[in-house]
Coordinates of C-alpha atoms in Angstrom, one line a residue:
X1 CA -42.0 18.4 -58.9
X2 CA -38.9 18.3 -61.0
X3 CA -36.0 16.3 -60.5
X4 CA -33.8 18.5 -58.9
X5 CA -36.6 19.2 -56.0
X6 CA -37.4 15.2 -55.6
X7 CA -33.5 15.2 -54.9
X8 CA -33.6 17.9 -52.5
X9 CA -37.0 16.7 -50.9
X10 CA -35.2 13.4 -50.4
X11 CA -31.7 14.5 -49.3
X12 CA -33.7 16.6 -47.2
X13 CA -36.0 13.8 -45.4
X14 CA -33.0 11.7 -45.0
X15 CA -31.0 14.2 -43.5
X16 CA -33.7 14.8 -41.0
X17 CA -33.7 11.0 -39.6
X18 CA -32.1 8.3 -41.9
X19 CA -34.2 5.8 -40.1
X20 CA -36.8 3.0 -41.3
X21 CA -39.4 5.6 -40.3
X22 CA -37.8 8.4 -42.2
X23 CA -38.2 6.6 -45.5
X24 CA -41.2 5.1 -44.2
X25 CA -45.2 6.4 -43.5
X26 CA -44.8 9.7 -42.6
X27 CA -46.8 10.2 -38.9
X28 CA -46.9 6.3 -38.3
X29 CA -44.3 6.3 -36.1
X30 CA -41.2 4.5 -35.5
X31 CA -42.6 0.8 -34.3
X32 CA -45.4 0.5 -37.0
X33 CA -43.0 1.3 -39.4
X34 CA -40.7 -1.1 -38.2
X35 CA -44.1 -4.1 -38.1
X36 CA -44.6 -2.9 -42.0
X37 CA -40.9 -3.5 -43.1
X38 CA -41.1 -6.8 -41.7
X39 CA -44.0 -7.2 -43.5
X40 CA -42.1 -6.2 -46.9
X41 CA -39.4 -8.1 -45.6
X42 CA -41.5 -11.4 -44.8
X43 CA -43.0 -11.6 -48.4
X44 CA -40.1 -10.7 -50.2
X45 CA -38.4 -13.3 -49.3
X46 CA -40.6 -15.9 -49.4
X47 CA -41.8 -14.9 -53.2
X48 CA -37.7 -14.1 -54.1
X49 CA -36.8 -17.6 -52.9
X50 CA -39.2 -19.3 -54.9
X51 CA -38.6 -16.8 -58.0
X52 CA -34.7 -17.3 -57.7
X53 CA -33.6 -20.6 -57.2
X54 CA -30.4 -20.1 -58.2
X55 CA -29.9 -16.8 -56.0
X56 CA -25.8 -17.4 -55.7
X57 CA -25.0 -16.8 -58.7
X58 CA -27.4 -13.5 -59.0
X59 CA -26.1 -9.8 -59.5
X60 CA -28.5 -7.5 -58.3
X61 CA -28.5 -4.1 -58.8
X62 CA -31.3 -2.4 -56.0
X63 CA -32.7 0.8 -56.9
X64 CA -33.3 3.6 -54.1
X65 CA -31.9 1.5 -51.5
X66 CA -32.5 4.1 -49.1
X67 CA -31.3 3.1 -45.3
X68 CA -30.3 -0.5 -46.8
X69 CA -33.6 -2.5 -45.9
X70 CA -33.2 -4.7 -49.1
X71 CA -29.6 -4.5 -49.2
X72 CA -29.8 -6.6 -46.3
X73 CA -32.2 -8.8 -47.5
X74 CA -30.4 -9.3 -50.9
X75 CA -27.3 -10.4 -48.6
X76 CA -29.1 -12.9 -46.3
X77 CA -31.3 -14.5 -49.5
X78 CA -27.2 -15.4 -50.7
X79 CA -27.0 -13.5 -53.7
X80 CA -23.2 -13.1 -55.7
X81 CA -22.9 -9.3 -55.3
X82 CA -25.5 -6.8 -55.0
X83 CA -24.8 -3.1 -55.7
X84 CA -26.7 -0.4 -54.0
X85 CA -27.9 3.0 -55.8
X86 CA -29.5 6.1 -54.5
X87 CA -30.8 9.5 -55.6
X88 CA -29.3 11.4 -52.3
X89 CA -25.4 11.7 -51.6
X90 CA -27.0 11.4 -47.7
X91 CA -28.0 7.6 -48.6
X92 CA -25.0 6.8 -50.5
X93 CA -22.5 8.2 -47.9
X94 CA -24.0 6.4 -45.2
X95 CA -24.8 3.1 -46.8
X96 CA -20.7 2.7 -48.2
X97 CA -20.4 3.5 -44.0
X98 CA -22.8 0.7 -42.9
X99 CA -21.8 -1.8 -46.0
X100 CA -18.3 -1.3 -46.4
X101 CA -18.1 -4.6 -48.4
X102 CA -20.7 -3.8 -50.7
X103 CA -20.5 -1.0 -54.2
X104 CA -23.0 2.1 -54.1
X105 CA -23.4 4.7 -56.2
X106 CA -25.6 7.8 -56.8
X107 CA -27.9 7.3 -59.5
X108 CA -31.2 9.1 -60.6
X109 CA -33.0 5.7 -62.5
X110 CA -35.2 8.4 -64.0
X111 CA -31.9 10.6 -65.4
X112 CA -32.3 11.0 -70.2
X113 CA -28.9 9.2 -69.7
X114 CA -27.2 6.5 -67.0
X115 CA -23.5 6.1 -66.8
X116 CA -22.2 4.2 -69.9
X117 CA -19.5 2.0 -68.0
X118 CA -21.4 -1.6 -69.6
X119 CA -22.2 -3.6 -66.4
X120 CA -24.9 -5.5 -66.5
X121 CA -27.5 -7.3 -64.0
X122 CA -29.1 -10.6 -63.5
X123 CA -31.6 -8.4 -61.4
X124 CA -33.0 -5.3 -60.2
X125 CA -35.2 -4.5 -57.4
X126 CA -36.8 -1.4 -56.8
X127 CA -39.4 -1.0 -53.8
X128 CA -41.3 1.6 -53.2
X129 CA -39.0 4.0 -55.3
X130 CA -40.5 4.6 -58.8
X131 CA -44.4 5.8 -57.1
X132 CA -42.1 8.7 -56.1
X133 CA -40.9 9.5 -59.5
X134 CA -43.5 12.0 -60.0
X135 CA -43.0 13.0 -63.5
X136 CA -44.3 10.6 -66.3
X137 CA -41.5 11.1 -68.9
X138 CA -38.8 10.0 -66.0
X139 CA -41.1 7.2 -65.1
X140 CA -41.1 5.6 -68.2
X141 CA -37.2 6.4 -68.6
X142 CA -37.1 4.7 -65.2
X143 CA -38.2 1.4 -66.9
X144 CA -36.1 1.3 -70.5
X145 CA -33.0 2.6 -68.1
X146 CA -33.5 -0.6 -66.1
X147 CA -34.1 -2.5 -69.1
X148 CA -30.6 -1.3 -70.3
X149 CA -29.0 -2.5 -67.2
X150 CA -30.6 -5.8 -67.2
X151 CA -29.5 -8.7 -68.8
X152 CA -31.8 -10.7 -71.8
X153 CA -33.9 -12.9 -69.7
X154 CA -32.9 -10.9 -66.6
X155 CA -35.5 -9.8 -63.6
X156 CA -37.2 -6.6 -62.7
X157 CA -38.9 -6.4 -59.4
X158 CA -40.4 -3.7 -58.1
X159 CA -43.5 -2.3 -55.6
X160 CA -46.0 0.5 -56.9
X161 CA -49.6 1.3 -56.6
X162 CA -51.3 0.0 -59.5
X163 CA -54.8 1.3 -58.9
X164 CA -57.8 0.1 -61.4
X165 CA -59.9 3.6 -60.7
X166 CA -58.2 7.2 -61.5
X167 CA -54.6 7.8 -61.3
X168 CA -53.9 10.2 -58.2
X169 CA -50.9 12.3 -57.5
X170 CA -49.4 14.3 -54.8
X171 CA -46.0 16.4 -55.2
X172 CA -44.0 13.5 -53.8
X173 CA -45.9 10.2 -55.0
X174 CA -47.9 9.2 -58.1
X175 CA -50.9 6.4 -58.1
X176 CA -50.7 5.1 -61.6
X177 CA -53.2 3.0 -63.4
X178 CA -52.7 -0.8 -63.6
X179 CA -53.2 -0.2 -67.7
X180 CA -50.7 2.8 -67.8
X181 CA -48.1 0.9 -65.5
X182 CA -48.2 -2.3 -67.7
X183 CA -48.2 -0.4 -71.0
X184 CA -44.9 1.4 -70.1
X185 CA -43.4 -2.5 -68.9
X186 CA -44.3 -3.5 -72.2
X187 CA -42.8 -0.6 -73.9
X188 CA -39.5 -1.3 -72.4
X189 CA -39.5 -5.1 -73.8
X190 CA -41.0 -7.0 -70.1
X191 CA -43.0 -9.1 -69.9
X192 CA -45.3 -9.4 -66.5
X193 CA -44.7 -12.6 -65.1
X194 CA -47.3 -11.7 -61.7
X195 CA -48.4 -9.5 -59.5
X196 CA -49.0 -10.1 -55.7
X197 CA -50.5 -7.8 -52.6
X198 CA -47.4 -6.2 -50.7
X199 CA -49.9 -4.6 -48.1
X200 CA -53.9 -5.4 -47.8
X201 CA -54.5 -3.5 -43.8
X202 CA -51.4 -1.7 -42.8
X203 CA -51.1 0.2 -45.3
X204 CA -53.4 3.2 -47.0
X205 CA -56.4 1.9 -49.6
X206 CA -55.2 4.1 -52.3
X207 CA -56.7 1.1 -54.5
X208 CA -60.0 0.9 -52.6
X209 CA -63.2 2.5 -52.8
X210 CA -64.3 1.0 -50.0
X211 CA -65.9 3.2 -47.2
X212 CA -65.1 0.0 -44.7
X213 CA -61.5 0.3 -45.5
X214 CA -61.0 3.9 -45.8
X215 CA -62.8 4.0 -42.1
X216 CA -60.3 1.0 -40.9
X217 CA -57.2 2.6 -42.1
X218 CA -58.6 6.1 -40.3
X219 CA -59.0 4.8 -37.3
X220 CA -55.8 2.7 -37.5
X221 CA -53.2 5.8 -38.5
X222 CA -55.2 7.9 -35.9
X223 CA -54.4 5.1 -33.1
X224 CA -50.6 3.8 -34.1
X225 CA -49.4 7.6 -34.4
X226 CA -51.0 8.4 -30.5
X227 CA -47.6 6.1 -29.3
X228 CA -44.9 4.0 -29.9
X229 CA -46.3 1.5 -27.8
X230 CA -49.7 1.3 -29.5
X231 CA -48.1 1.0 -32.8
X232 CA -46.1 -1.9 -31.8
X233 CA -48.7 -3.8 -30.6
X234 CA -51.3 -2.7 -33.5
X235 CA -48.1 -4.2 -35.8
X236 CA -47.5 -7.2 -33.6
X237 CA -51.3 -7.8 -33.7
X238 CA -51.6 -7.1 -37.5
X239 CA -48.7 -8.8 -38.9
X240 CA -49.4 -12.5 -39.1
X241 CA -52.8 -11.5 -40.5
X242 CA -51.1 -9.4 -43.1
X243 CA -48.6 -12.0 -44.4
X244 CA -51.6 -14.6 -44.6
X245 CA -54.0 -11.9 -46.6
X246 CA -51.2 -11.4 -49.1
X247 CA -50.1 -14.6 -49.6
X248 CA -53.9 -16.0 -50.1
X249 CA -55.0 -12.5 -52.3
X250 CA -54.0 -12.1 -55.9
X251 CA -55.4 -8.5 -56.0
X252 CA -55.2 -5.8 -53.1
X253 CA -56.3 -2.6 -52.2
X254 CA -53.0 -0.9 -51.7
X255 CA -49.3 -1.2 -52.6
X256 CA -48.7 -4.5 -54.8
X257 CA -45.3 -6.4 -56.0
X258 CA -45.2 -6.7 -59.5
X259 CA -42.0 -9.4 -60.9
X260 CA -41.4 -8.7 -64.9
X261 CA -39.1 -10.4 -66.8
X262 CA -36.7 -8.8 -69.8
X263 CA -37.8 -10.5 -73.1
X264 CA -35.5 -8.3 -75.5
X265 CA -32.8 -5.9 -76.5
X266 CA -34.9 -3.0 -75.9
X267 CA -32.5 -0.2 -77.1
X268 CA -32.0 1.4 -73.6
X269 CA -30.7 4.6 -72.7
X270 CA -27.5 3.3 -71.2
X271 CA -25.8 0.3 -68.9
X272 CA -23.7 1.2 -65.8

């Protein structure tokens, strides 16, 4: 899919419902969704607290922010400033509407060249944005455009697949390789400072082999998408056990967090 289509799939989606469960699972419905952004919610913070100590006097610049899930976030972790981006003019015209006091602009992370207006950040956060970048040249672009926004010793983190068996792909998302993911950090001067689970039961095995797992995760999307009310009370059930399984795991079987830290001048393609 090129880059134009991935902007019209999105503005598309969004225009449809510009809800957590419109940038969420697809078929999940609307109260599971909302159990697995707190989930997301739950972990980030706890791991950003402890990363970011000195969170007020951060900039952050968050990537695909989407409906504004981690703009929020950023705000109530106490940050300096935080400025929001999107791919869609749908996300950006509704998040200036719901965060009047906050900056967002429309930016394609991917794009051969970013806005040369030389801002820099203390951080960047992109989850579950760059497994969407389906196209490996504007992946890796992704990573030495963030690099140029970020400051020397500055913080990249971000949510992606990182499976250990065969990459996978759809038109919309891409399951990279652990290898191939940290290669292309590397190449854009990061180091990896960890990797934690982000999901180990609510969300699909795409690392697992596992016929156990794919069986639970069948029989959980077949029950959660029946109702509303099932969903919420699979999530209600789930959650507690999900925050404790990725906060004792240093390895999962689905979406992980990954924290890298800028180590160089890495000759990116431009600052905003």
């Amino acid at each position: 899919m090129s880059r134009n289509a991935e902007r019209t799939y999105w503005e598309t989606r969004l225009g449809e419902s510009y809800t957590l469960e419109g940038v969420g699972y697809v078929g999940l419905g609307r109260s599971f969704n909302s159990w697995m952004y707190r989930v997301r919610s739950t972990l980030a913070r706890l791991r950003l607290q402890s990363l970011l100590p000195e969170r007020r006097s951060l900039s952050v610049l968050d990537v695909g922010s989407g409906t504004g899930f981690y703009i929020d976030l950023w705000r109530r972790l106490g940050v300096r400033s935080v400025t929001g981006s999107d791919l869609t003019e749908t996300a950006v015209h509704e998040l200036r509407r719901r965060f009047p006091a906050e900056e967002f602009i429309r930016l394609d992370i991917g794009a051969d060249r970013l806005p040369p207006e030389g801002r820099r950040f203390d951080v960047v956060s992109a989850f579950d944005v760059l497994f969407h970048i389906v196209d490996d040249e504007a992946y890796r672009r992704s990573f030495q455009n963030i690099a140029g926004v970020l400051r020397p010793g500055g913080t990249l983190v971000f949510t992606d697949n990182f499976v250990h068996r065969a990459a996978a792909r759809s038109s919309t998302q891409a399951s990279r390789t652990l290898t191939d993911i940290e290669a292309t950090v590397r190449a854009a001067g990061f180091e990896v400072v960890y990797r934690r689970p982000a999901f180990v039961l609510m969300n699909a095995p795409v690392d697992s082999g596992s016929t156990l797992h794919g069986r639970w995760w069948g029989l959980l999307t077949r029950a959660v998408s029946t109702s509303d009310v099932i969903g919420w009370l699979a999530g209600a059930l789930l959650f507690p056990i999900e925050v404790a399984l990725c906060s004792l795991l240093r390895e999962g079987p689905s979406t992980e967090m990954m924290v890298c830290r800028r180590i160089e001048s890495t000759g990116g393609n431009g600052v905003l």
